[in-house]
């Protein structure tokens, strides 16, 4: 019988995961010159398979994966699997013979049309007089974001039924639902209230948009603040935000339970942010057999 395995990190590391170079299974740490495998989405079985016999493995774990017995269901023997497959096959054949003489009823449906996909939605954005560049276009269904080009052209990943929002400062935001047509031209109208209320951009400023996410999805109500000022906003229910900035401003993104992130603004009009949970742990990784609580293997000291 195999003794249960536990993973533990005695001392966590303070190296920044976001600053490491992405690899196929995780990231590469320039500080220690090692590959760090991301285990945060791995099953217990995958963890055991990867650490087995590997004494130089470095990893990234969530707290729920540490200091507990990893649950790895025992695999059924090949002989038992073959017997079970034979029984199921015998039952299936008998059932097939009993029903083979019945007339098969067919029914025509509109399944294909109902679930028809578009793939890429394209078109031109314009107002009453001319084409519009730098219009922010957000697929509210899958959080894809893009902007229109100087000639008003745009394209965005979209499927039938997706909700697409078109936003430009000083114009009324327009929302459409994707139909079967893969091209949709959009006309925006000037927002008279915007002009009357004096919402004029400060010299050198522009609107930046994006989405705040974690590893699972959007973070509604995430805080976005221009550091050193009182200018701030919150992400909506889909994690989308927009805020007026100048080049050189530092945007601070924060959410309770997550590490905040500062980004210096250049000329980007779209800025999507991924926040990392404060509970994610990096550090010295050890696995042990929990029967006696004795350390059997050291997987190596990372970030040393």
PDB file of N, CA and C in Angstrom, residues 8 148 199 208:
ATOM      1  N   UNK A   8       4.673  20.448   1.219  1.00  0.00           N
ATOM      2  CA  UNK A   8       4.805  21.530   2.186  1.00  0.00           C
ATOM      3  C   UNK A   8       5.843  22.535   1.706  1.00  0.00           C
ATOM      4  N   UNK A 148     -11.095  50.305 -32.905  1.00  0.00           N
ATOM      5  CA  UNK A 148     -11.209  50.537 -34.346  1.00  0.00           C
ATOM      6  C   UNK A 148      -9.957  51.239 -34.866  1.00  0.00           C
ATOM      7  N   UNK A 199     -17.762  67.875 -19.948  1.00  0.00           N
ATOM      8  CA  UNK A 199     -16.836  66.747 -19.860  1.00  0.00           C
ATOM      9  C   UNK A 199     -15.832  66.835 -21.008  1.00  0.00           C
ATOM     10  N   UNK A 208      -8.422  55.230 -21.209  1.00  0.00           N
ATOM     11  CA  UNK A 208      -7.881  53.887 -21.301  1.00  0.00           C
ATOM     12  C   UNK A 208      -8.933  52.902 -20.775  1.00  0.00           C
TER      13      UNK A 208
END
